[in-house]
CSV table of N, CA, C and O in Angstrom, one decimal:
chain,number,residue,atom,x,y,z
A,1,MET,N,69.4,-17.5,-151.3
A,1,MET,CA,69.4,-17.4,-149.9
A,1,MET,C,68.8,-16.0,-149.5
A,1,MET,O,69.0,-15.0,-150.2
A,2,THR,N,68.2,-16.0,-148.4
A,2,THR,CA,67.5,-14.8,-147.9
A,2,THR,C,68.3,-14.3,-146.7
A,2,THR,O,68.7,-15.0,-145.8
A,3,LYS,N,68.5,-13.0,-146.7
A,3,LYS,CA,69.3,-12.4,-145.6
A,3,LYS,C,68.4,-12.0,-144.5
A,3,LYS,O,67.3,-11.4,-144.7
A,4,LEU,N,68.7,-12.4,-143.2
A,4,LEU,CA,68.0,-12.1,-142.0
A,4,LEU,C,69.0,-11.3,-141.1
A,4,LEU,O,70.1,-11.7,-141.0
A,5,THR,N,68.5,-10.3,-140.4
A,5,THR,CA,69.3,-9.6,-139.4
A,5,THR,C,68.6,-9.8,-138.1
A,5,THR,O,67.4,-9.4,-137.9
A,6,PHE,N,69.4,-10.3,-137.1
A,6,PHE,CA,68.9,-10.4,-135.7
A,6,PHE,C,69.7,-9.4,-134.9
A,6,PHE,O,70.9,-9.2,-135.1
A,7,ILE,N,69.0,-8.6,-134.1
A,7,ILE,CA,69.6,-7.7,-133.2
A,7,ILE,C,69.4,-8.1,-131.8
A,7,ILE,O,68.2,-8.2,-131.3
A,8,ALA,N,70.5,-8.5,-131.1
A,8,ALA,CA,70.4,-9.1,-129.8
A,8,ALA,C,70.0,-7.9,-128.8
A,8,ALA,O,70.2,-6.7,-129.2
A,9,ASN,N,69.6,-8.3,-127.6
A,9,ASN,CA,69.2,-7.2,-126.7
A,9,ASN,C,70.4,-6.2,-126.4
A,9,ASN,O,70.1,-5.1,-126.1
A,10,ASP,N,71.6,-6.7,-126.5
A,10,ASP,CA,72.7,-5.8,-126.2
A,10,ASP,C,73.1,-4.9,-127.4
A,10,ASP,O,74.0,-4.1,-127.4
A,11,GLY,N,72.3,-5.1,-128.5
A,11,GLY,CA,72.6,-4.3,-129.7
A,11,GLY,C,73.5,-5.0,-130.7
A,11,GLY,O,73.6,-4.5,-131.9
A,12,THR,N,74.1,-6.1,-130.4
A,12,THR,CA,74.9,-6.9,-131.3
A,12,THR,C,74.0,-7.3,-132.5
A,12,THR,O,72.9,-7.9,-132.3
A,13,GLN,N,74.5,-7.1,-133.7
A,13,GLN,CA,73.8,-7.5,-134.9
A,13,GLN,C,74.4,-8.8,-135.5
A,13,GLN,O,75.6,-8.9,-135.6
A,14,PHE,N,73.5,-9.7,-135.9
A,14,PHE,CA,73.8,-11.0,-136.5
A,14,PHE,C,73.2,-11.0,-137.8
A,14,PHE,O,71.9,-11.1,-137.9
A,15,ASP,N,74.0,-11.0,-138.9
A,15,ASP,CA,73.5,-11.1,-140.3
A,15,ASP,C,73.7,-12.6,-140.7
A,15,ASP,O,74.8,-13.1,-140.6
A,16,VAL,N,72.6,-13.2,-141.1
A,16,VAL,CA,72.7,-14.6,-141.5
A,16,VAL,C,72.0,-14.8,-142.9
A,16,VAL,O,71.1,-14.1,-143.3
A,17,GLU,N,72.5,-15.8,-143.6
A,17,GLU,CA,71.9,-16.3,-144.8
A,17,GLU,C,71.0,-17.4,-144.5
A,17,GLU,O,71.4,-18.4,-143.9
A,18,ALA,N,69.7,-17.4,-144.9
A,18,ALA,CA,68.8,-18.4,-144.6
A,18,ALA,C,68.2,-19.0,-145.8
A,18,ALA,O,67.9,-18.4,-146.8
A,19,GLU,N,67.9,-20.3,-145.7
A,19,GLU,CA,67.3,-21.0,-146.8
A,19,GLU,C,65.8,-20.8,-146.8
A,19,GLU,O,65.2,-20.9,-145.7
A,20,ASN,N,65.2,-20.6,-147.9
A,20,ASN,CA,63.7,-20.5,-148.0
A,20,ASN,C,63.1,-21.8,-147.5
A,20,ASN,O,63.6,-22.9,-147.7
A,21,GLY,N,62.0,-21.7,-146.8
A,21,GLY,CA,61.3,-22.9,-146.2
A,21,GLY,C,61.7,-23.2,-144.8
A,21,GLY,O,61.0,-23.8,-144.1
A,22,SER,N,62.9,-22.6,-144.3
A,22,SER,CA,63.3,-22.8,-142.9
A,22,SER,C,62.5,-21.7,-142.1
A,22,SER,O,61.8,-20.9,-142.7
A,23,THR,N,62.7,-21.7,-140.8
A,23,THR,CA,62.1,-20.7,-140.0
A,23,THR,C,63.1,-19.7,-139.5
A,23,THR,O,64.3,-20.0,-139.4
A,24,VAL,N,62.6,-18.6,-139.1
A,24,VAL,CA,63.5,-17.6,-138.5
A,24,VAL,C,64.2,-18.2,-137.3
A,24,VAL,O,65.4,-18.0,-137.0
A,25,MET,N,63.4,-18.9,-136.5
A,25,MET,CA,64.0,-19.6,-135.2
A,25,MET,C,65.1,-20.5,-135.6
A,25,MET,O,66.2,-20.5,-134.9
A,26,GLU,N,64.9,-21.4,-136.6
A,26,GLU,CA,65.9,-22.4,-137.0
A,26,GLU,C,67.2,-21.7,-137.3
A,26,GLU,O,68.3,-22.1,-136.9
A,27,ASN,N,67.1,-20.6,-138.0
A,27,ASN,CA,68.3,-19.8,-138.4
A,27,ASN,C,69.0,-19.1,-137.2
A,27,ASN,O,70.2,-19.0,-137.1
A,28,ALA,N,68.2,-18.7,-136.2
A,28,ALA,CA,68.8,-18.1,-135.0
A,28,ALA,C,69.6,-19.2,-134.3
A,28,ALA,O,70.7,-18.9,-133.8
A,29,ILE,N,69.0,-20.4,-134.1
A,29,ILE,CA,69.7,-21.4,-133.4
A,29,ILE,C,70.9,-21.9,-134.1
A,29,ILE,O,72.0,-22.0,-133.5
A,30,ARG,N,70.9,-22.0,-135.5
A,30,ARG,CA,72.0,-22.5,-136.3
A,30,ARG,C,73.2,-21.5,-136.1
A,30,ARG,O,74.3,-21.8,-136.3
A,31,ASN,N,72.8,-20.2,-135.9
A,31,ASN,CA,73.8,-19.1,-135.9
A,31,ASN,C,74.1,-18.6,-134.5
A,31,ASN,O,74.7,-17.6,-134.3
A,32,ALA,N,73.7,-19.4,-133.5
A,32,ALA,CA,73.9,-19.0,-132.1
A,32,ALA,C,73.6,-17.6,-131.7
A,32,ALA,O,74.3,-16.9,-131.0
A,33,VAL,N,72.4,-17.2,-132.2
A,33,VAL,CA,71.9,-15.8,-131.8
A,33,VAL,C,71.5,-15.9,-130.3
A,33,VAL,O,70.7,-16.7,-129.9
A,34,PRO,N,72.1,-15.1,-129.5
A,34,PRO,CA,71.8,-15.1,-128.0
A,34,PRO,C,70.4,-14.6,-127.8
A,34,PRO,O,69.9,-13.7,-128.4
A,35,GLY,N,69.7,-15.3,-126.8
A,35,GLY,CA,68.4,-14.9,-126.4
A,35,GLY,C,67.3,-15.7,-127.1
A,35,GLY,O,66.1,-15.6,-126.6
A,36,ILE,N,67.6,-16.5,-128.1
A,36,ILE,CA,66.6,-17.3,-128.7
A,36,ILE,C,66.8,-18.7,-128.1
A,36,ILE,O,67.8,-19.4,-128.4
A,37,GLU,N,65.9,-19.2,-127.2
A,37,GLU,CA,66.1,-20.4,-126.5
A,37,GLU,C,65.4,-21.6,-127.3
A,37,GLU,O,66.0,-22.7,-127.3
A,38,ALA,N,64.2,-21.4,-127.8
A,38,ALA,CA,63.5,-22.4,-128.6
A,38,ALA,C,63.4,-23.7,-127.9
A,38,ALA,O,63.7,-24.8,-128.4
A,39,GLU,N,62.9,-23.7,-126.6
A,39,GLU,CA,62.8,-24.9,-125.8
A,39,GLU,C,62.0,-26.0,-126.4
A,39,GLU,O,62.2,-27.1,-126.2
A,40,CYS,N,60.9,-25.6,-127.2
A,40,CYS,CA,60.1,-26.7,-127.7
A,40,CYS,C,60.5,-27.1,-129.1
A,40,CYS,O,59.9,-28.0,-129.7
A,41,GLY,N,61.6,-26.6,-129.6
A,41,GLY,CA,62.1,-27.0,-130.9
A,41,GLY,C,61.4,-26.5,-132.1
A,41,GLY,O,61.5,-27.0,-133.2
A,42,GLY,N,60.5,-25.6,-131.9
A,42,GLY,CA,59.7,-25.0,-133.1
A,42,GLY,C,58.3,-25.5,-133.2
A,42,GLY,O,57.7,-25.4,-134.2
A,43,ALA,N,57.8,-26.1,-132.2
A,43,ALA,CA,56.5,-26.7,-132.2
A,43,ALA,C,55.3,-25.8,-131.8
A,43,ALA,O,54.2,-26.2,-131.7
A,44,CYS,N,55.7,-24.5,-131.6
A,44,CYS,CA,54.7,-23.5,-131.2
A,44,CYS,C,54.0,-23.9,-129.9
A,44,CYS,O,52.8,-23.8,-129.7
A,45,ALA,N,54.9,-24.5,-129.0
A,45,ALA,CA,54.4,-24.9,-127.7
A,45,ALA,C,55.0,-24.2,-126.5
A,45,ALA,O,54.9,-24.6,-125.4
A,46,CYS,N,55.7,-23.1,-126.8
A,46,CYS,CA,56.3,-22.3,-125.8
A,46,CYS,C,56.5,-20.9,-126.3
A,46,CYS,O,56.0,-20.6,-127.5
A,47,ALA,N,57.1,-20.0,-125.6
A,47,ALA,CA,57.3,-18.6,-126.1
A,47,ALA,C,58.7,-18.2,-126.0
A,47,ALA,O,59.1,-17.0,-125.9
A,48,THR,N,59.7,-19.2,-126.1
A,48,THR,CA,61.1,-18.9,-125.9
A,48,THR,C,61.8,-18.6,-127.2
A,48,THR,O,63.1,-18.5,-127.2
A,49,CYS,N,61.1,-18.3,-128.2
A,49,CYS,CA,61.7,-17.8,-129.5
A,49,CYS,C,61.1,-16.5,-129.9
A,49,CYS,O,61.1,-16.1,-131.0
A,50,HIS,N,60.5,-15.8,-128.9
A,50,HIS,CA,59.8,-14.5,-129.1
A,50,HIS,C,60.8,-13.5,-129.7
A,50,HIS,O,61.9,-13.4,-129.3
A,51,VAL,N,60.3,-12.8,-130.7
A,51,VAL,CA,61.1,-11.7,-131.3
A,51,VAL,C,60.2,-10.5,-131.6
A,51,VAL,O,58.9,-10.7,-131.6
A,52,TYR,N,60.8,-9.4,-131.8
A,52,TYR,CA,60.1,-8.2,-132.3
A,52,TYR,C,60.4,-8.0,-133.7
A,52,TYR,O,61.6,-7.8,-134.1
A,53,VAL,N,59.4,-8.0,-134.6
A,53,VAL,CA,59.6,-7.8,-136.0
A,53,VAL,C,59.8,-6.3,-136.2
A,53,VAL,O,58.9,-5.5,-135.7
A,54,ASP,N,60.8,-5.9,-136.9
A,54,ASP,CA,61.0,-4.5,-137.2
A,54,ASP,C,59.8,-3.9,-137.9
A,54,ASP,O,59.1,-4.6,-138.8
A,55,GLU,N,59.4,-2.7,-137.5
A,55,GLU,CA,58.2,-2.1,-138.0
A,55,GLU,C,58.0,-2.1,-139.5
A,55,GLU,O,56.9,-2.2,-140.1
A,56,ALA,N,59.1,-1.9,-140.2
A,56,ALA,CA,59.1,-1.9,-141.7
A,56,ALA,C,58.7,-3.3,-142.3
A,56,ALA,O,58.3,-3.3,-143.4
A,57,TRP,N,58.7,-4.3,-141.5
A,57,TRP,CA,58.5,-5.7,-142.0
A,57,TRP,C,57.2,-6.3,-141.4
A,57,TRP,O,56.8,-7.4,-141.8
A,58,THR,N,56.5,-5.6,-140.6
A,58,THR,CA,55.3,-6.3,-139.9
A,58,THR,C,54.2,-6.7,-140.9
A,58,THR,O,53.7,-7.7,-140.8
A,59,ALA,N,54.0,-5.8,-141.9
A,59,ALA,CA,52.9,-6.2,-142.9
A,59,ALA,C,53.3,-7.4,-143.7
A,59,ALA,O,52.5,-8.3,-144.0
A,60,GLU,N,54.6,-7.4,-144.2
A,60,GLU,CA,55.1,-8.5,-145.0
A,60,GLU,C,55.1,-9.9,-144.2
A,60,GLU,O,54.8,-10.9,-144.7
A,61,VAL,N,55.5,-9.8,-142.9
A,61,VAL,CA,55.6,-11.0,-142.1
A,61,VAL,C,54.1,-11.5,-141.8
A,61,VAL,O,53.9,-12.7,-141.8
A,62,GLY,N,53.2,-10.6,-141.6
A,62,GLY,CA,51.8,-10.9,-141.3
A,62,GLY,C,51.5,-11.1,-139.8
A,62,GLY,O,52.4,-10.9,-139.0
A,63,GLU,N,50.3,-11.3,-139.6
A,63,GLU,CA,49.8,-11.5,-138.2
A,63,GLU,C,49.9,-12.9,-137.7
A,63,GLU,O,49.9,-13.9,-138.5
A,64,PRO,N,50.1,-13.1,-136.4
A,64,PRO,CA,50.1,-14.5,-135.9
A,64,PRO,C,48.8,-15.2,-136.0
A,64,PRO,O,47.7,-14.6,-135.9
A,65,GLU,N,48.9,-16.5,-136.2
A,65,GLU,CA,47.7,-17.4,-136.2
A,65,GLU,C,47.2,-17.5,-134.7
A,65,GLU,O,48.0,-17.2,-133.8
A,66,ALA,N,46.0,-18.1,-134.5
A,66,ALA,CA,45.5,-18.2,-133.2
A,66,ALA,C,46.3,-19.0,-132.2
A,66,ALA,O,46.5,-18.5,-131.1
A,67,MET,N,46.9,-20.1,-132.6
A,67,MET,CA,47.8,-20.9,-131.7
A,67,MET,C,49.0,-20.1,-131.3
A,67,MET,O,49.4,-20.1,-130.1
A,68,GLU,N,49.6,-19.3,-132.2
A,68,GLU,CA,50.7,-18.5,-131.9
A,68,GLU,C,50.3,-17.4,-130.9
A,68,GLU,O,51.1,-17.1,-129.9
A,69,GLU,N,49.2,-16.7,-131.1
A,69,GLU,CA,48.7,-15.7,-130.2
A,69,GLU,C,48.5,-16.3,-128.8
A,69,GLU,O,48.9,-15.6,-127.8
A,70,ASP,N,48.0,-17.5,-128.7
A,70,ASP,CA,47.9,-18.1,-127.4
A,70,ASP,C,49.2,-18.3,-126.7
A,70,ASP,O,49.4,-18.1,-125.5
A,71,MET,N,50.3,-18.7,-127.5
A,71,MET,CA,51.6,-18.9,-126.9
A,71,MET,C,52.2,-17.6,-126.5
A,71,MET,O,53.0,-17.5,-125.6
A,72,LEU,N,52.0,-16.5,-127.3
A,72,LEU,CA,52.5,-15.2,-127.0
A,72,LEU,C,52.0,-14.7,-125.6
A,72,LEU,O,52.7,-13.8,-125.0
A,73,ASP,N,50.9,-15.2,-125.2
A,73,ASP,CA,50.4,-14.9,-123.8
A,73,ASP,C,51.4,-15.2,-122.7
A,73,ASP,O,51.4,-14.7,-121.7
A,74,PHE,N,52.3,-16.2,-123.0
A,74,PHE,CA,53.3,-16.6,-122.1
A,74,PHE,C,54.7,-15.8,-122.2
A,74,PHE,O,55.6,-16.0,-121.4
A,75,ALA,N,54.8,-15.0,-123.2
A,75,ALA,CA,56.0,-14.2,-123.5
A,75,ALA,C,56.0,-13.0,-122.6
A,75,ALA,O,55.0,-12.5,-122.2
A,76,ASP,N,57.3,-12.6,-122.3
A,76,ASP,CA,57.5,-11.3,-121.5
A,76,ASP,C,57.4,-10.1,-122.5
A,76,ASP,O,57.9,-10.2,-123.6
A,77,ASP,N,56.9,-9.0,-122.0
A,77,ASP,CA,56.9,-7.8,-122.7
A,77,ASP,C,56.4,-7.9,-124.2
A,77,ASP,O,57.1,-7.4,-125.1
A,78,VAL,N,55.2,-8.4,-124.4
A,78,VAL,CA,54.7,-8.6,-125.7
A,78,VAL,C,54.3,-7.2,-126.2
A,78,VAL,O,53.8,-6.3,-125.5
A,79,GLN,N,54.7,-6.9,-127.5
A,79,GLN,CA,54.4,-5.7,-128.2
A,79,GLN,C,53.5,-6.0,-129.4
A,79,GLN,O,53.4,-7.2,-129.8
A,80,PRO,N,53.0,-5.0,-130.0
A,80,PRO,CA,52.1,-5.2,-131.2
A,80,PRO,C,52.9,-6.0,-132.4
A,80,PRO,O,52.3,-6.6,-133.2
A,81,ASN,N,54.2,-5.8,-132.4
A,81,ASN,CA,55.0,-6.4,-133.4
A,81,ASN,C,55.7,-7.7,-132.9
A,81,ASN,O,56.6,-8.2,-133.6
A,82,SER,N,55.2,-8.3,-131.8
A,82,SER,CA,55.8,-9.6,-131.3
A,82,SER,C,55.3,-10.7,-132.2
A,82,SER,O,54.2,-10.8,-132.6
A,83,ARG,N,56.3,-11.6,-132.4
A,83,ARG,CA,56.0,-12.9,-133.1
A,83,ARG,C,56.8,-14.0,-132.5
A,83,ARG,O,57.9,-13.7,-131.9
A,84,LEU,N,56.4,-15.2,-132.7
A,84,LEU,CA,57.3,-16.3,-132.3
A,84,LEU,C,58.1,-16.7,-133.6
A,84,LEU,O,57.5,-16.9,-134.7
A,85,SER,N,59.4,-16.7,-133.5
A,85,SER,CA,60.2,-16.8,-134.7
A,85,SER,C,60.1,-18.2,-135.3
A,85,SER,O,60.4,-18.4,-136.5
A,86,CYS,N,59.6,-19.2,-134.6
A,86,CYS,CA,59.4,-20.5,-135.1
A,86,CYS,C,58.2,-20.5,-136.1
A,86,CYS,O,58.0,-21.5,-136.9
A,87,GLN,N,57.4,-19.5,-136.1
A,87,GLN,CA,56.2,-19.4,-136.9
A,87,GLN,C,56.4,-18.5,-138.2
A,87,GLN,O,55.5,-18.4,-139.0
A,88,ILE,N,57.6,-18.0,-138.3
A,88,ILE,CA,57.9,-17.1,-139.5
A,88,ILE,C,58.7,-17.9,-140.5
A,88,ILE,O,59.9,-18.3,-140.2
A,89,LYS,N,58.1,-18.3,-141.6
A,89,LYS,CA,58.8,-19.1,-142.6
A,89,LYS,C,59.6,-18.1,-143.5
A,89,LYS,O,59.1,-17.1,-144.0
A,90,VAL,N,60.9,-18.5,-143.8
A,90,VAL,CA,61.7,-17.7,-144.6
A,90,VAL,C,61.3,-17.9,-146.1
A,90,VAL,O,61.0,-19.0,-146.5
A,91,ARG,N,61.2,-16.8,-146.8
A,91,ARG,CA,60.8,-16.8,-148.2
A,91,ARG,C,61.5,-15.5,-148.9
A,91,ARG,O,61.9,-14.6,-148.1
A,92,ASP,N,61.5,-15.5,-150.2
A,92,ASP,CA,62.2,-14.4,-150.9
A,92,ASP,C,61.7,-13.1,-150.5
A,92,ASP,O,62.5,-12.1,-150.3
A,93,ALA,N,60.4,-12.9,-150.2
A,93,ALA,CA,59.9,-11.6,-149.9
A,93,ALA,C,60.4,-11.1,-148.5
A,93,ALA,O,60.2,-9.9,-148.2
A,94,LEU,N,61.0,-12.0,-147.7
A,94,LEU,CA,61.5,-11.5,-146.4
A,94,LEU,C,63.0,-11.2,-146.5
A,94,LEU,O,63.7,-11.0,-145.4
A,95,ASP,N,63.6,-11.1,-147.7
A,95,ASP,CA,65.0,-10.8,-147.8
A,95,ASP,C,65.3,-9.4,-147.2
A,95,ASP,O,64.7,-8.4,-147.6
A,96,GLY,N,66.1,-9.4,-146.1
A,96,GLY,CA,66.4,-8.2,-145.4
A,96,GLY,C,65.7,-8.0,-144.1
A,96,GLY,O,65.8,-7.0,-143.4
A,97,LEU,N,64.9,-9.0,-143.8
A,97,LEU,CA,64.1,-9.0,-142.5
A,97,LEU,C,65.0,-8.7,-141.3
A,97,LEU,O,66.0,-9.3,-141.2
A,98,VAL,N,64.5,-7.8,-140.5
A,98,VAL,CA,65.2,-7.4,-139.2
A,98,VAL,C,64.2,-7.8,-138.1
A,98,VAL,O,63.1,-7.4,-138.0
A,99,VAL,N,64.8,-8.6,-137.1
A,99,VAL,CA,64.0,-8.9,-135.9
A,99,VAL,C,64.9,-8.6,-134.7
A,99,VAL,O,66.2,-8.7,-134.8
A,100,ARG,N,64.3,-8.2,-133.6
A,100,ARG,CA,65.0,-7.9,-132.4
A,100,ARG,C,64.7,-8.9,-131.3
A,100,ARG,O,63.5,-9.3,-131.2
A,101,VAL,N,65.7,-9.3,-130.6
A,101,VAL,CA,65.5,-10.3,-129.5
A,101,VAL,C,65.2,-9.5,-128.2
A,101,VAL,O,65.9,-8.6,-127.8
A,102,PRO,N,64.1,-9.9,-127.5
A,102,PRO,CA,63.8,-9.2,-126.3
A,102,PRO,C,64.8,-9.5,-125.2
A,102,PRO,O,65.6,-10.4,-125.3
A,103,GLU,N,64.7,-8.7,-124.1
A,103,GLU,CA,65.6,-8.8,-123.0
A,103,GLU,C,65.6,-10.2,-122.4
A,103,GLU,O,66.7,-10.7,-122.0
A,104,ARG,N,64.4,-10.8,-122.3
A,104,ARG,CA,64.4,-12.2,-121.8
A,104,ARG,C,63.2,-12.9,-122.4
A,104,ARG,O,62.3,-12.3,-122.9
A,105,GLN,N,63.3,-14.2,-122.4
A,105,GLN,CA,62.2,-15.0,-123.0
A,105,GLN,C,61.3,-15.5,-121.8
A,105,GLN,O,61.7,-15.7,-120.7
A,106,GLY,N,60.0,-15.7,-122.2
A,106,GLY,CA,59.0,-16.1,-121.2
A,106,GLY,C,59.0,-17.5,-120.8
A,106,GLY,O,59.4,-18.4,-120.4
């Protein structure tokens, strides 16, 4: 299992154990992380699972693909480290990943 840490907008930290092959969004929903709405269910068709990847993890997580970049245009307060959590696949190399949930979803 891979450990993920979600930091809600109010600073509350959620540490979860995630199965490899699942997405960061799926684990947020399973663990009732506030602020992750995931209206499209992970189809990369909305921006309601927007997160900020901790700076220490941006290289390992990688850059968004073109379709994700298009959807990020609909997110509020996009930053250079913005990603859609539905597009981040959990794998061993992400053990300890920290993501922050924005104040609101687009």
